[in-house]
Amino acid sequence: MSSSSSFFLTNPFSSVSGSTHLRRSFNNVRYGGGGGGVRIAASLNVEVQAPDLSKEVMDESNKVFVGTYARVPLVLSSGKGCKLYDIEGREYLDLTSGIAVNALGHGDPDWIRAVTQQANVLTHVSNLYYTLPQLELAKRLVANSFADRVFLSNSGTEANEAAIKFARKFQRFSHPDEKQPPVEFIAFSNCFHGRTMGAVALTSKEYYRSPFEPVMPGVTFLEYGNVQAAKELIQSGKIAAVFVEPIQGEGGIYSATQEFLQALRTACDSAGSLLVFDEVQCGLGRTGHLWAHEAYGIYPDIMTLAKPLAGGLPIGAVLVTERVAAAINYGDHGSTFAGGPLVCNAAVAVLDKISGPGFLASVTKKGQDFKELLVKKLGGNSHVREVRGVGLIIGIDLDVPASPLVEACQQSGLLVLTAGKGNVVRLVPPLTITEQELDHAAEILFNCLPVLDKTANN
């Protein structure tokens, strides 16, 4: 970005921390600055020419952080609703939700109230003690799901680590006289279950696993949807648990079929294996159902949750039946930070809002309308192979890499993600997004499609 580029400031910078010039408040004043200076006008929309503060932030960040992230060259400073603002004040329509986390958008008033009220009372005490927000969250999760009991963690990968341990312990508990109870796992192609050592062993993409091998042994990857292969392996008697996403997010927005999930449920029941649904990304209202598996009428023994549950604060949850919980004893697992009163009070606010039937119905309608609009506007393009998904988790499958389209959208004020093998545009907006905002997003996507022709010709 040029330091002399013009734009309209729609958000003040006063919340940005850092060096003095990054914390200038915009009043009816004039001041100079390196690389071009700033022009301030006393109007509602403030026309500004500013130095490129983003480059300074990015350069400084690259000096102090471990290089684990290929970050988008964008420094975000604030958000409201479904809009985000960068440090220079540019506005973006957010269809990423912090990777399917901010289900209520940015700055939801009920969420802010829950966080601020709890922060003034009690933030953290560890799991040595009982707290009311933790109890209220667990009661709501049990009341609104198949589960009888809950274990709280700090993230999705931690939830899946707990599910791995619970499955192994359940099998030892269920086969007390066997020297070799079932300890192996099944996962599926295109799956993603996390980056810690157990969860990454369950993640199909080799480049996530190979730098850290040997990872946890005993995992077999089968084709997602292959009923016969799954049934045969489950019936071998070696499988402690089957991990499956009812809808794969990172893998490219692929939905399981009724036949597939029912076959897994039946085979697991027959063999004594546990069925684990990973709903870290697809759960909690994103499909228009509170839980994605409810659309199938098929229920797991264990479900893992995380991303949207606390509206942006770190949380994970493992929901289990009483049969599974009976195998778990004091000290079998734990966490210092998990289930703190601050995070749990935020999660109660999120769950209360999302679980309402009117809210879920609105997600269903907006998702159907948006998908139909995308098919209408984008479906005729030769590079668009398919628009798929349900509710507000939608993928646009391309025959070329998606990154140029994602970058073009960003330049036009729309933030979207990639998925799959880099050829899928992933759309996971806040569940509170309006029809008008979705229409605008579809228009930007349509207008940016020509960039794919350049990609194909290179």
Coordinates of C-alpha atoms in Angstrom, one line a residue:
M1 CA 0.0 0.0 0.0
S2 CA 1.3 3.4 -0.9
S3 CA 1.7 5.9 2.0
S4 CA -0.1 8.5 0.0
S5 CA -3.2 6.4 -0.8
S6 CA -6.6 7.9 0.2
F7 CA -9.4 6.3 2.0
F8 CA -12.2 7.1 4.4
L9 CA -11.6 6.5 8.0
T10 CA -14.6 4.8 9.6
N11 CA -12.9 3.7 12.8
P12 CA -10.6 5.5 15.2
F13 CA -7.1 4.2 16.1
S14 CA -7.3 5.0 19.8
S15 CA -7.5 1.3 20.7
V16 CA -4.2 0.4 19.0
S17 CA -1.3 -0.1 21.3
G18 CA 2.4 0.3 20.4
S19 CA 4.6 3.3 19.6
T20 CA 3.2 6.8 20.1
H21 CA 2.4 7.4 16.5
L22 CA 0.2 4.3 16.5
R23 CA -1.9 5.7 19.3
R24 CA -2.7 9.1 17.9
S25 CA -6.4 9.9 18.4
F26 CA -8.1 11.6 15.5
N27 CA -9.5 14.9 16.6
N28 CA -10.0 18.1 14.6
V29 CA -6.3 18.7 14.3
R30 CA -3.5 18.6 11.7
Y31 CA -0.2 17.0 12.2
G32 CA 2.6 15.8 10.1
G33 CA 4.1 12.3 9.9
G34 CA 6.8 10.4 8.2
G35 CA 6.0 9.1 4.8
G36 CA 3.2 11.5 3.9
G37 CA 1.4 12.9 6.9
V38 CA -2.3 13.0 7.8
R39 CA -5.1 15.3 6.7
I40 CA -8.0 15.5 9.1
A41 CA -11.4 17.0 8.4
A42 CA -14.1 17.6 11.0
S43 CA -16.7 15.5 9.3
L44 CA -18.4 12.2 10.1
N45 CA -16.4 10.4 7.3
V46 CA -12.8 11.6 7.8
E47 CA -10.7 11.6 4.6
V48 CA -7.2 10.6 5.5
Q49 CA -3.8 10.3 3.9
A50 CA -1.7 8.3 6.4
P51 CA 1.7 6.6 6.6
D52 CA 1.6 2.9 6.1
L53 CA 1.5 1.9 9.7
S54 CA 0.7 -1.7 8.8
K55 CA 4.2 -2.3 7.4
E56 CA 5.8 -1.2 10.6
V57 CA 3.7 -3.5 12.7
M58 CA 4.3 -6.4 10.3
D59 CA 8.1 -5.8 10.3
E60 CA 8.2 -5.6 14.1
S61 CA 6.1 -8.7 14.4
N62 CA 8.4 -10.7 12.1
K63 CA 11.3 -9.9 14.5
V64 CA 9.7 -11.3 17.6
F65 CA 7.4 -14.1 16.7
V66 CA 8.2 -17.7 15.8
G67 CA 7.4 -18.1 12.1
T68 CA 4.5 -20.6 12.5
Y69 CA 1.9 -18.4 10.6
A70 CA 1.8 -17.4 6.9
R71 CA -0.1 -14.3 7.9
V72 CA -2.2 -12.2 5.5
P73 CA -0.4 -8.8 5.2
L74 CA -3.2 -7.0 7.1
V75 CA -3.1 -5.4 10.6
L76 CA -6.6 -5.4 12.1
S77 CA -7.4 -3.0 14.9
S78 CA -11.1 -3.3 15.7
G79 CA -14.4 -4.7 14.7
K80 CA -18.1 -4.2 15.1
G81 CA -20.8 -6.6 14.0
C82 CA -19.6 -8.3 10.8
K83 CA -17.2 -5.5 10.0
L84 CA -13.4 -5.4 10.7
Y85 CA -11.1 -2.4 10.4
D86 CA -7.4 -2.3 9.7
I87 CA -5.0 0.0 11.4
E88 CA -5.3 2.6 8.6
G89 CA -9.1 2.6 9.0
R90 CA -10.1 0.5 6.0
E91 CA -13.4 -1.4 6.4
Y92 CA -13.8 -5.1 5.6
L93 CA -16.8 -7.4 5.6
D94 CA -15.7 -10.4 7.6
L95 CA -16.7 -13.9 6.3
T96 CA -14.0 -15.6 8.3
S97 CA -15.2 -15.1 11.9
G98 CA -11.7 -15.6 13.1
I99 CA -11.9 -19.1 11.5
A100 CA -15.5 -19.9 12.5
V101 CA -15.0 -18.5 16.0
N102 CA -16.9 -15.2 16.3
A103 CA -20.4 -16.6 15.8
L104 CA -22.0 -13.5 17.3
G105 CA -19.7 -11.2 15.3
H106 CA -17.5 -8.5 16.9
G107 CA -18.6 -6.6 20.0
D108 CA -21.9 -8.3 20.6
P109 CA -23.5 -6.4 23.5
D110 CA -24.7 -9.5 25.4
W111 CA -21.3 -11.1 25.1
I112 CA -19.5 -7.8 26.3
R113 CA -21.9 -7.6 29.2
A114 CA -21.2 -11.2 30.3
V115 CA -17.4 -10.7 30.0
T116 CA -17.2 -7.4 31.7
Q117 CA -19.6 -8.3 34.6
Q118 CA -17.7 -11.5 35.3
A119 CA -14.3 -9.8 35.0
N120 CA -15.3 -7.5 37.8
V121 CA -16.2 -10.5 40.0
L122 CA -13.9 -13.5 39.4
T123 CA -11.7 -14.4 36.5
H124 CA -9.7 -17.6 37.4
V125 CA -9.4 -20.0 40.3
S126 CA -8.4 -23.3 38.7
N127 CA -10.3 -26.5 38.8
L128 CA -9.5 -27.1 42.5
Y129 CA -12.7 -25.3 43.2
Y130 CA -16.3 -25.1 42.0
T131 CA -17.7 -21.9 40.3
L132 CA -21.2 -21.0 39.2
P133 CA -20.4 -20.0 35.6
Q134 CA -18.8 -23.3 34.9
L135 CA -21.8 -25.2 36.4
E136 CA -24.2 -23.1 34.4
L137 CA -22.4 -23.8 31.1
A138 CA -22.1 -27.5 31.8
K139 CA -25.8 -27.7 32.7
R140 CA -26.8 -26.0 29.4
L141 CA -24.5 -28.2 27.3
V142 CA -26.0 -31.3 28.9
A143 CA -29.6 -30.1 28.6
N144 CA -29.1 -29.2 24.9
S145 CA -27.3 -32.3 23.7
F146 CA -27.1 -36.1 23.9
A147 CA -24.5 -35.9 26.6
D148 CA -24.7 -36.6 30.3
R149 CA -21.4 -35.0 31.4
V150 CA -18.9 -32.4 30.2
F151 CA -15.1 -31.9 30.3
L152 CA -13.9 -28.4 29.6
S153 CA -10.6 -27.6 27.9
N154 CA -9.0 -24.5 26.2
S155 CA -9.2 -25.3 22.5
G156 CA -10.4 -27.8 19.9
T157 CA -7.1 -29.7 19.7
E158 CA -7.2 -30.0 23.5
A159 CA -10.7 -31.3 23.3
N160 CA -9.6 -34.0 20.9
E161 CA -6.6 -34.9 23.0
A162 CA -9.1 -35.5 25.9
A163 CA -11.3 -37.6 23.6
I164 CA -8.3 -39.7 22.7
K165 CA -7.5 -40.4 26.3
F166 CA -11.1 -41.0 27.3
A167 CA -11.5 -43.5 24.5
R168 CA -8.4 -45.4 25.5
K169 CA -9.4 -45.4 29.2
F170 CA -12.9 -46.5 28.3
Q171 CA -11.6 -49.5 26.5
R172 CA -9.3 -50.5 29.3
F173 CA -12.2 -50.0 31.8
S174 CA -14.5 -52.1 29.6
H175 CA -12.0 -55.0 29.1
P176 CA -10.3 -55.3 32.5
D177 CA -9.1 -58.8 31.9
E178 CA -7.6 -58.3 28.5
K179 CA -3.9 -57.5 28.1
Q180 CA -4.5 -55.9 24.8
P181 CA -7.8 -54.0 24.7
P182 CA -8.7 -52.0 21.6
V183 CA -6.4 -49.0 21.4
E184 CA -6.4 -48.0 17.7
F185 CA -8.2 -45.2 16.0
I186 CA -9.9 -44.5 12.6
A187 CA -9.9 -41.1 11.0
F188 CA -10.7 -40.1 7.4
S189 CA -9.3 -38.4 4.3
N190 CA -9.3 -34.6 4.4
C191 CA -9.9 -34.6 8.1
F192 CA -8.4 -32.1 10.6
H193 CA -8.5 -32.7 14.3
G194 CA -5.7 -30.4 15.6
R195 CA -2.0 -29.8 15.9
T196 CA -1.0 -31.2 19.2
M197 CA 0.7 -34.6 19.1
G198 CA -2.3 -36.8 19.6
A199 CA -4.7 -34.7 17.5
V200 CA -2.2 -34.3 14.7
A201 CA -1.8 -38.0 14.5
L202 CA -5.5 -38.1 13.7
T203 CA -5.1 -35.4 11.0
S204 CA -4.9 -36.8 7.5
K205 CA -2.7 -34.3 5.7
E206 CA 0.9 -35.6 5.8
Y207 CA 2.5 -32.2 5.9
Y208 CA 0.9 -31.5 9.3
R209 CA 2.4 -34.8 10.7
S210 CA 5.6 -35.6 8.9
P211 CA 7.9 -33.0 10.5
F212 CA 7.0 -34.3 13.9
E213 CA 7.1 -38.1 13.4
P214 CA 6.9 -40.4 15.1
V215 CA 3.5 -39.3 16.2
M216 CA 1.0 -41.4 18.1
P217 CA 0.8 -44.9 16.4
G218 CA -2.3 -46.9 15.7
V219 CA -4.3 -44.5 13.5
T220 CA -5.7 -45.7 10.1
F221 CA -7.0 -43.2 7.6
L222 CA -9.9 -44.3 5.5
E223 CA -11.7 -42.6 2.6
Y224 CA -14.3 -40.2 3.9
G225 CA -17.7 -41.9 3.1
N226 CA -16.3 -45.4 2.5
V227 CA -18.9 -47.4 4.4
Q228 CA -17.5 -50.9 3.6
A229 CA -13.9 -50.1 4.6
A230 CA -15.0 -48.5 7.8
K231 CA -17.2 -51.4 8.8
E232 CA -14.5 -54.0 8.1
L233 CA -11.9 -52.3 10.2
I234 CA -14.2 -51.5 13.1
Q235 CA -15.3 -55.2 13.1
S236 CA -11.7 -56.2 13.6
G237 CA -12.0 -55.5 17.3
K238 CA -8.9 -53.3 17.4
I239 CA -10.6 -49.9 17.2
A240 CA -11.0 -47.9 20.4
A241 CA -12.8 -45.0 18.7
V242 CA -13.7 -43.6 15.3
F243 CA -13.2 -39.8 14.9
V244 CA -15.2 -38.1 12.2
E245 CA -16.4 -34.6 11.3
P246 CA -20.1 -34.5 10.2
I247 CA -19.0 -31.7 8.0
Q248 CA -15.3 -31.2 7.2
G249 CA -14.3 -27.6 7.4
E250 CA -10.5 -27.4 6.9
G251 CA -10.8 -30.4 4.5
G252 CA -12.9 -28.5 2.0
I253 CA -16.6 -28.3 3.3
Y254 CA -17.6 -31.9 2.7
S255 CA -20.7 -33.2 4.3
A256 CA -21.1 -36.8 5.5
T257 CA -24.0 -38.8 4.1
Q258 CA -26.7 -40.3 6.2
E259 CA -25.7 -43.8 5.2
F260 CA -22.1 -43.2 6.2
L261 CA -22.7 -41.9 9.7
Q262 CA -25.4 -44.5 10.3
A263 CA -23.0 -47.3 9.2
L264 CA -20.3 -45.9 11.6
R265 CA -22.9 -45.8 14.5
T266 CA -24.1 -49.4 13.8
A267 CA -20.6 -50.8 13.4
C268 CA -19.3 -49.1 16.6
D269 CA -22.3 -50.4 18.6
S270 CA -21.6 -53.9 17.4
A271 CA -17.9 -53.9 18.0
G272 CA -17.8 -51.8 21.2
S273 CA -15.9 -48.9 19.6
L274 CA -16.7 -45.4 20.5
L275 CA -18.0 -42.9 17.9
V276 CA -16.5 -39.4 18.3
F277 CA -18.0 -36.5 16.4
D278 CA -15.6 -33.6 16.0
E279 CA -17.9 -30.5 15.8
V280 CA -15.2 -28.0 16.6
Q281 CA -15.9 -26.0 13.4
C282 CA -19.3 -27.3 12.2
G283 CA -21.1 -27.3 15.6
L284 CA -23.0 -24.7 17.7
G285 CA -25.5 -23.4 15.2
R286 CA -23.3 -23.1 12.1
T287 CA -25.4 -25.5 10.1
G288 CA -28.7 -24.1 11.3
H289 CA -28.9 -26.9 13.8
L290 CA -27.4 -26.5 17.3
W291 CA -25.2 -29.5 16.5
A292 CA -24.4 -30.6 13.0
H293 CA -25.2 -34.3 13.7
E294 CA -28.8 -33.4 14.7
A295 CA -29.7 -33.1 11.0
Y296 CA -28.9 -36.8 10.7
G297 CA -30.6 -38.1 13.8
I298 CA -27.4 -40.0 14.7
Y299 CA -25.7 -39.4 18.0
P300 CA -22.1 -40.0 19.1
D301 CA -20.6 -41.3 22.3
I302 CA -18.3 -38.3 22.5
M303 CA -18.5 -34.9 20.8
T304 CA -15.7 -32.3 20.8
L305 CA -16.5 -28.6 20.6
A306 CA -14.5 -25.4 20.7
K307 CA -14.3 -22.5 18.2
P308 CA -17.5 -20.5 18.7
L309 CA -18.4 -21.6 22.2
A310 CA -17.1 -18.6 24.1
G311 CA -17.5 -16.1 21.3
G312 CA -13.7 -15.4 20.8
L313 CA -12.3 -16.5 24.2
P314 CA -10.3 -19.7 24.3
I315 CA -12.4 -22.8 25.2
G316 CA -13.0 -26.4 24.3
A317 CA -15.4 -29.0 25.5
V318 CA -15.8 -32.7 25.4
L319 CA -19.4 -34.0 25.8
V320 CA -19.8 -37.6 26.8
T321 CA -22.4 -40.2 27.7
E322 CA -22.6 -41.5 31.3
R323 CA -21.2 -44.8 30.0
V324 CA -18.0 -43.1 28.9
A325 CA -17.8 -40.9 31.9
A326 CA -17.9 -43.9 34.2
A327 CA -14.5 -45.0 33.0
I328 CA -12.8 -41.7 34.0
N329 CA -11.4 -41.2 37.4
Y330 CA -9.8 -38.4 39.4
G331 CA -6.5 -37.4 37.9
D332 CA -7.1 -39.1 34.5
H333 CA -7.1 -35.7 32.9
G334 CA -7.1 -32.1 33.8
S335 CA -6.3 -28.5 33.0
T336 CA -5.2 -25.4 35.0
F337 CA -7.0 -22.8 32.9
A338 CA -10.0 -24.7 31.4
G339 CA -13.5 -23.8 32.4
G340 CA -12.5 -20.5 34.2
P341 CA -15.5 -18.4 35.3
L342 CA -14.7 -15.5 32.8
V343 CA -14.6 -17.8 29.8
C344 CA -17.6 -19.8 31.0
N345 CA -19.8 -16.8 31.6
A346 CA -19.0 -15.7 28.0
A347 CA -19.9 -19.1 26.7
V348 CA -23.2 -19.1 28.6
A349 CA -24.1 -15.9 26.8
V350 CA -23.2 -17.3 23.4
L351 CA -25.0 -20.6 24.0
D352 CA -28.1 -18.9 25.3
K353 CA -28.3 -16.7 22.2
I354 CA -27.5 -19.4 19.6
S355 CA -29.7 -22.1 21.0
G356 CA -32.9 -20.2 20.5
P357 CA -35.1 -21.7 17.7
G358 CA -35.6 -18.3 16.1
F359 CA -31.8 -17.8 15.9
L360 CA -31.2 -21.2 14.4
A361 CA -34.0 -20.8 11.9
S362 CA -32.5 -17.5 10.7
V363 CA -29.1 -19.3 10.1
T364 CA -30.9 -21.9 8.0
K365 CA -32.7 -19.3 5.9
K366 CA -29.7 -17.1 5.4
G367 CA -27.6 -20.1 4.5
Q368 CA -30.1 -21.4 1.9
D369 CA -30.5 -17.9 0.4
F370 CA -26.8 -17.3 0.3
K371 CA -26.0 -20.6 -1.3
E372 CA -28.6 -20.1 -3.9
L373 CA -27.3 -16.7 -4.7
L374 CA -23.8 -17.9 -5.0
V375 CA -24.8 -20.7 -7.3
K376 CA -26.7 -18.2 -9.4
K377 CA -23.9 -15.6 -9.6
L378 CA -20.9 -17.8 -9.6
G379 CA -22.1 -21.1 -11.0
G380 CA -21.7 -20.1 -14.6
N381 CA -18.0 -19.4 -14.2
S382 CA -15.9 -22.1 -15.9
H383 CA -13.5 -22.2 -12.8
V384 CA -16.3 -22.9 -10.3
R385 CA -16.9 -26.6 -10.0
E386 CA -19.3 -26.6 -7.1
V387 CA -20.9 -24.5 -4.4
R388 CA -21.5 -26.8 -1.4
G389 CA -22.3 -26.6 2.3
V390 CA -25.2 -26.2 4.7
G391 CA -26.2 -23.2 6.8
L392 CA -23.4 -20.7 7.0
I393 CA -20.5 -23.1 6.3
I394 CA -20.1 -22.9 2.6
G395 CA -17.3 -23.9 0.2
I396 CA -16.7 -22.7 -3.4
D397 CA -14.7 -25.5 -5.1
L398 CA -12.5 -24.2 -7.9
D399 CA -10.4 -25.9 -10.6
V400 CA -7.5 -23.5 -9.9
P401 CA -5.9 -22.3 -6.6
A402 CA -8.2 -20.1 -4.5
S403 CA -5.6 -17.7 -3.2
P404 CA -5.7 -15.1 -6.0
L405 CA -9.5 -14.8 -5.5
V406 CA -9.1 -14.6 -1.7
E407 CA -6.5 -11.8 -2.2
A408 CA -8.7 -9.9 -4.7
C409 CA -11.6 -10.1 -2.3
Q410 CA -9.5 -8.6 0.4
Q411 CA -8.5 -5.8 -1.8
S412 CA -12.2 -5.2 -2.4
G413 CA -13.1 -5.2 1.3
L414 CA -14.1 -8.8 1.8
L415 CA -12.3 -11.3 4.0
V416 CA -12.7 -15.0 3.1
L417 CA -10.7 -18.2 3.8
T418 CA -9.3 -21.1 1.8
A419 CA -9.8 -24.8 2.5
G420 CA -9.2 -28.3 1.1
K421 CA -6.1 -28.5 -1.1
G422 CA -6.0 -24.7 -1.5
N423 CA -8.7 -24.8 -4.2
V424 CA -11.7 -24.1 -2.0
V425 CA -13.0 -20.7 -0.9
R426 CA -14.4 -21.2 2.6
L427 CA -17.1 -18.9 3.9
V428 CA -17.9 -19.0 7.6
P429 CA -19.4 -15.6 8.5
P430 CA -20.7 -14.6 11.9
L431 CA -24.1 -16.2 12.3
T432 CA -25.5 -12.8 12.9
I433 CA -24.7 -11.5 9.4
T434 CA -27.5 -9.8 7.6
E435 CA -29.0 -10.8 4.2
Q436 CA -27.8 -7.4 2.9
E437 CA -24.2 -8.2 4.0
L438 CA -24.4 -11.6 2.3
D439 CA -25.7 -10.0 -0.9
H440 CA -22.8 -7.6 -0.8
A441 CA -20.3 -10.5 -0.2
A442 CA -21.7 -12.4 -3.2
E443 CA -21.4 -9.3 -5.4
I444 CA -17.7 -8.8 -4.4
L445 CA -17.0 -12.5 -5.1
F446 CA -18.6 -12.2 -8.5
N447 CA -16.7 -9.0 -9.4
C448 CA -13.4 -10.7 -8.4
L449 CA -13.9 -13.8 -10.4
P450 CA -11.9 -12.6 -13.5
V451 CA -8.7 -12.9 -11.5
L452 CA -9.1 -16.7 -11.8
D453 CA -8.7 -16.4 -15.6
K454 CA -5.3 -14.8 -15.1
T455 CA -4.4 -17.6 -12.7
A456 CA -5.4 -20.3 -15.2
N457 CA -3.4 -18.7 -18.0
N458 CA -0.2 -18.5 -16.0

